[in-house]
Structure formats: C-alpha cells, structure tokens
mmCIF file of C-alpha atoms in Angstrom:
data_model
loop_
_atom_site.group_PDB
_atom_site.id
_atom_site.type_symbol
_atom_site.label_atom_id
_atom_site.label_comp_id
_atom_site.label_asym_id
_atom_site.label_seq_id
_atom_site.Cartn_x
_atom_site.Cartn_y
_atom_site.Cartn_z
ATOM 1 C CA PHE A 140 0.000 0.000 0.000
ATOM 2 C CA GLY A 141 1.192 3.492 -0.562
ATOM 3 C CA GLY A 142 0.442 6.891 -1.900
ATOM 4 C CA SER A 143 0.278 10.303 -0.343
ATOM 5 C CA THR A 144 -2.977 9.641 1.522
ATOM 6 C CA TYR A 145 -1.974 6.256 2.960
ATOM 7 C CA ASP A 146 -1.481 6.255 6.725
ATOM 8 C CA PRO A 147 -0.292 2.875 8.057
ATOM 9 C CA ALA A 148 -1.766 3.485 11.516
ATOM 10 C CA ARG A 149 -5.152 4.437 10.095
ATOM 11 C CA ASP A 150 -5.334 2.258 6.977
ATOM 12 C CA GLY A 151 -2.958 -0.685 7.362
ATOM 13 C CA LYS A 152 -5.133 -3.179 9.217
ATOM 14 C CA ARG A 153 -8.269 -2.418 7.191
ATOM 15 C CA LEU A 154 -6.529 -2.616 3.821
ATOM 16 C CA SER A 155 -4.626 -5.760 4.770
ATOM 17 C CA ALA A 156 -7.874 -7.492 5.727
ATOM 18 C CA GLN A 157 -9.526 -6.338 2.504
ATOM 19 C CA GLN A 158 -6.503 -7.493 0.482
ATOM 20 C CA GLN A 159 -6.643 -10.967 2.024
ATOM 21 C CA ALA A 160 -10.396 -11.240 1.439
ATOM 22 C CA VAL A 161 -9.992 -10.266 -2.239
ATOM 23 C CA LEU A 162 -7.155 -12.758 -2.651
ATOM 24 C CA ASP A 163 -9.142 -15.543 -0.971
ATOM 25 C CA VAL A 164 -12.065 -15.034 -3.367
ATOM 26 C CA MET A 165 -10.002 -14.599 -6.506
ATOM 27 C CA SER A 166 -7.810 -17.626 -5.834
ATOM 28 C CA SER A 167 -10.759 -19.991 -6.287
ATOM 29 C CA GLY A 168 -9.945 -20.310 -9.990
ATOM 30 C CA ASP A 169 -13.267 -18.759 -10.998
ATOM 31 C CA TRP A 170 -13.582 -15.520 -12.950
ATOM 32 C CA PHE A 171 -14.949 -12.443 -11.148
ATOM 33 C CA THR A 172 -15.834 -8.908 -12.110
ATOM 34 C CA ILE A 173 -14.929 -6.235 -9.558
ATOM 35 C CA PRO A 174 -18.586 -5.927 -8.431
ATOM 36 C CA GLN A 175 -18.719 -9.704 -7.949
ATOM 37 C CA VAL A 176 -15.565 -9.624 -5.810
ATOM 38 C CA ALA A 177 -17.065 -6.796 -3.738
ATOM 39 C CA GLU A 178 -20.270 -8.774 -3.244
ATOM 40 C CA ALA A 179 -18.374 -11.959 -2.342
ATOM 41 C CA ILE A 180 -16.416 -10.202 0.410
ATOM 42 C CA GLY A 181 -19.390 -8.202 1.648
ATOM 43 C CA ALA A 182 -17.977 -4.831 0.592
ATOM 44 C CA PRO A 183 -20.408 -1.995 -0.161
ATOM 45 C CA PRO A 184 -20.909 -0.875 -3.783
ATOM 46 C CA GLU A 185 -19.016 2.363 -3.135
ATOM 47 C CA SER A 186 -15.850 0.329 -2.514
ATOM 48 C CA LEU A 187 -15.435 -0.807 -6.145
ATOM 49 C CA ASN A 188 -12.440 1.479 -6.700
ATOM 50 C CA ALA A 189 -10.805 0.053 -3.573
ATOM 51 C CA ILE A 190 -11.405 -3.516 -4.772
ATOM 52 C CA GLY A 191 -9.796 -2.634 -8.101
ATOM 53 C CA ALA A 192 -6.830 -1.222 -6.206
ATOM 54 C CA ARG A 193 -6.489 -4.428 -4.181
ATOM 55 C CA ILE A 194 -6.444 -6.439 -7.423
ATOM 56 C CA ARG A 195 -3.622 -4.221 -8.717
ATOM 57 C CA ASP A 196 -1.847 -4.618 -5.373
ATOM 58 C CA ILE A 197 -1.856 -8.404 -5.815
ATOM 59 C CA ARG A 198 0.262 -7.968 -8.947
ATOM 60 C CA LYS A 199 2.646 -5.687 -7.061
ATOM 61 C CA ILE A 200 2.886 -7.861 -3.939
ATOM 62 C CA TYR A 201 3.703 -11.001 -5.900
ATOM 63 C CA ASN A 202 5.770 -9.064 -8.461
ATOM 64 C CA ARG A 203 4.274 -11.093 -11.276
ATOM 65 C CA LYS A 204 2.151 -9.824 -14.137
ATOM 66 C CA ASP A 205 0.552 -13.264 -14.353
ATOM 67 C CA ALA A 206 -0.487 -13.178 -10.675
ATOM 68 C CA VAL A 207 -3.839 -11.843 -11.876
ATOM 69 C CA GLU A 208 -5.278 -12.895 -15.193
ATOM 70 C CA ARG A 209 -7.904 -10.705 -16.834
ATOM 71 C CA ARG A 210 -10.286 -11.086 -19.743
ATOM 72 C CA HIS A 211 -12.580 -8.617 -21.447
ATOM 73 C CA VAL A 212 -16.326 -9.241 -21.080
ATOM 74 C CA SER A 213 -17.889 -6.287 -22.917
ATOM 75 C CA GLY A 214 -17.652 -2.510 -23.019
ATOM 76 C CA GLY A 215 -15.560 -1.511 -20.011
ATOM 77 C CA LEU A 216 -16.265 -4.711 -18.053
ATOM 78 C CA TRP A 217 -13.429 -7.094 -17.235
ATOM 79 C CA GLU A 218 -13.172 -10.317 -15.244
ATOM 80 C CA TYR A 219 -10.203 -11.327 -13.107
ATOM 81 C CA ARG A 220 -8.817 -14.370 -11.354
ATOM 82 C CA ALA A 221 -5.685 -14.831 -9.299
ATOM 83 C CA HIS A 222 -2.994 -17.462 -9.764
ATOM 84 C CA ILE A 223 -1.730 -17.454 -6.201
ATOM 85 C CA GLU A 224 -1.738 -20.369 -3.801
ATOM 86 C CA VAL A 225 -3.593 -19.311 -0.645
ATOM 87 C CA ALA A 226 -2.760 -21.271 2.504
ATOM 88 C CA ALA A 227 -5.824 -22.883 4.031
#
C-alpha cells in the first residue's frame, strides 16, 4: 500500500484485511468482475475502486504480471482471477 494519503496506523489493518479477502475469493480459480468480488467479500458498492486497487496490489505484492489474469467481457467490463496459492 502506498500513496500520499496512505497512513499505516489508520489504513494498514483495514486494507490488509480487505486485500486478504480479495485474494481468498479470486484464488478460487473462478472468474470475477470487480462488483462480484465486492459482493463476495461483503464490501459496499461504493468500494469498487478500492477492490480494483487491491487487485492491482496483488500484482505488485507477488511481483508477477501473471499473478492476476484478466479477460474482457464487454464494453468496459473485465473479469479477473488470481494465480496465487492461498494457505488454508
């Protein structure tokens, strides 16, 4: 996590929990749109930008472009899935 507005004391725990939840869902092998990921983790609709950021963070954390696969659905809609082993 980073950026000029990121405060580890304020944001670290919340974003880490959200990151893990996104990774848990996306590592199932199924394809998900960002709204579907948000619904699966119980995030409100206004958090779609944050969910998209967590998906981008997965690529950064694992330093692999193939950590998250994406495919175009239609218009501006994309689906994603992660290729990361999540410990049970």
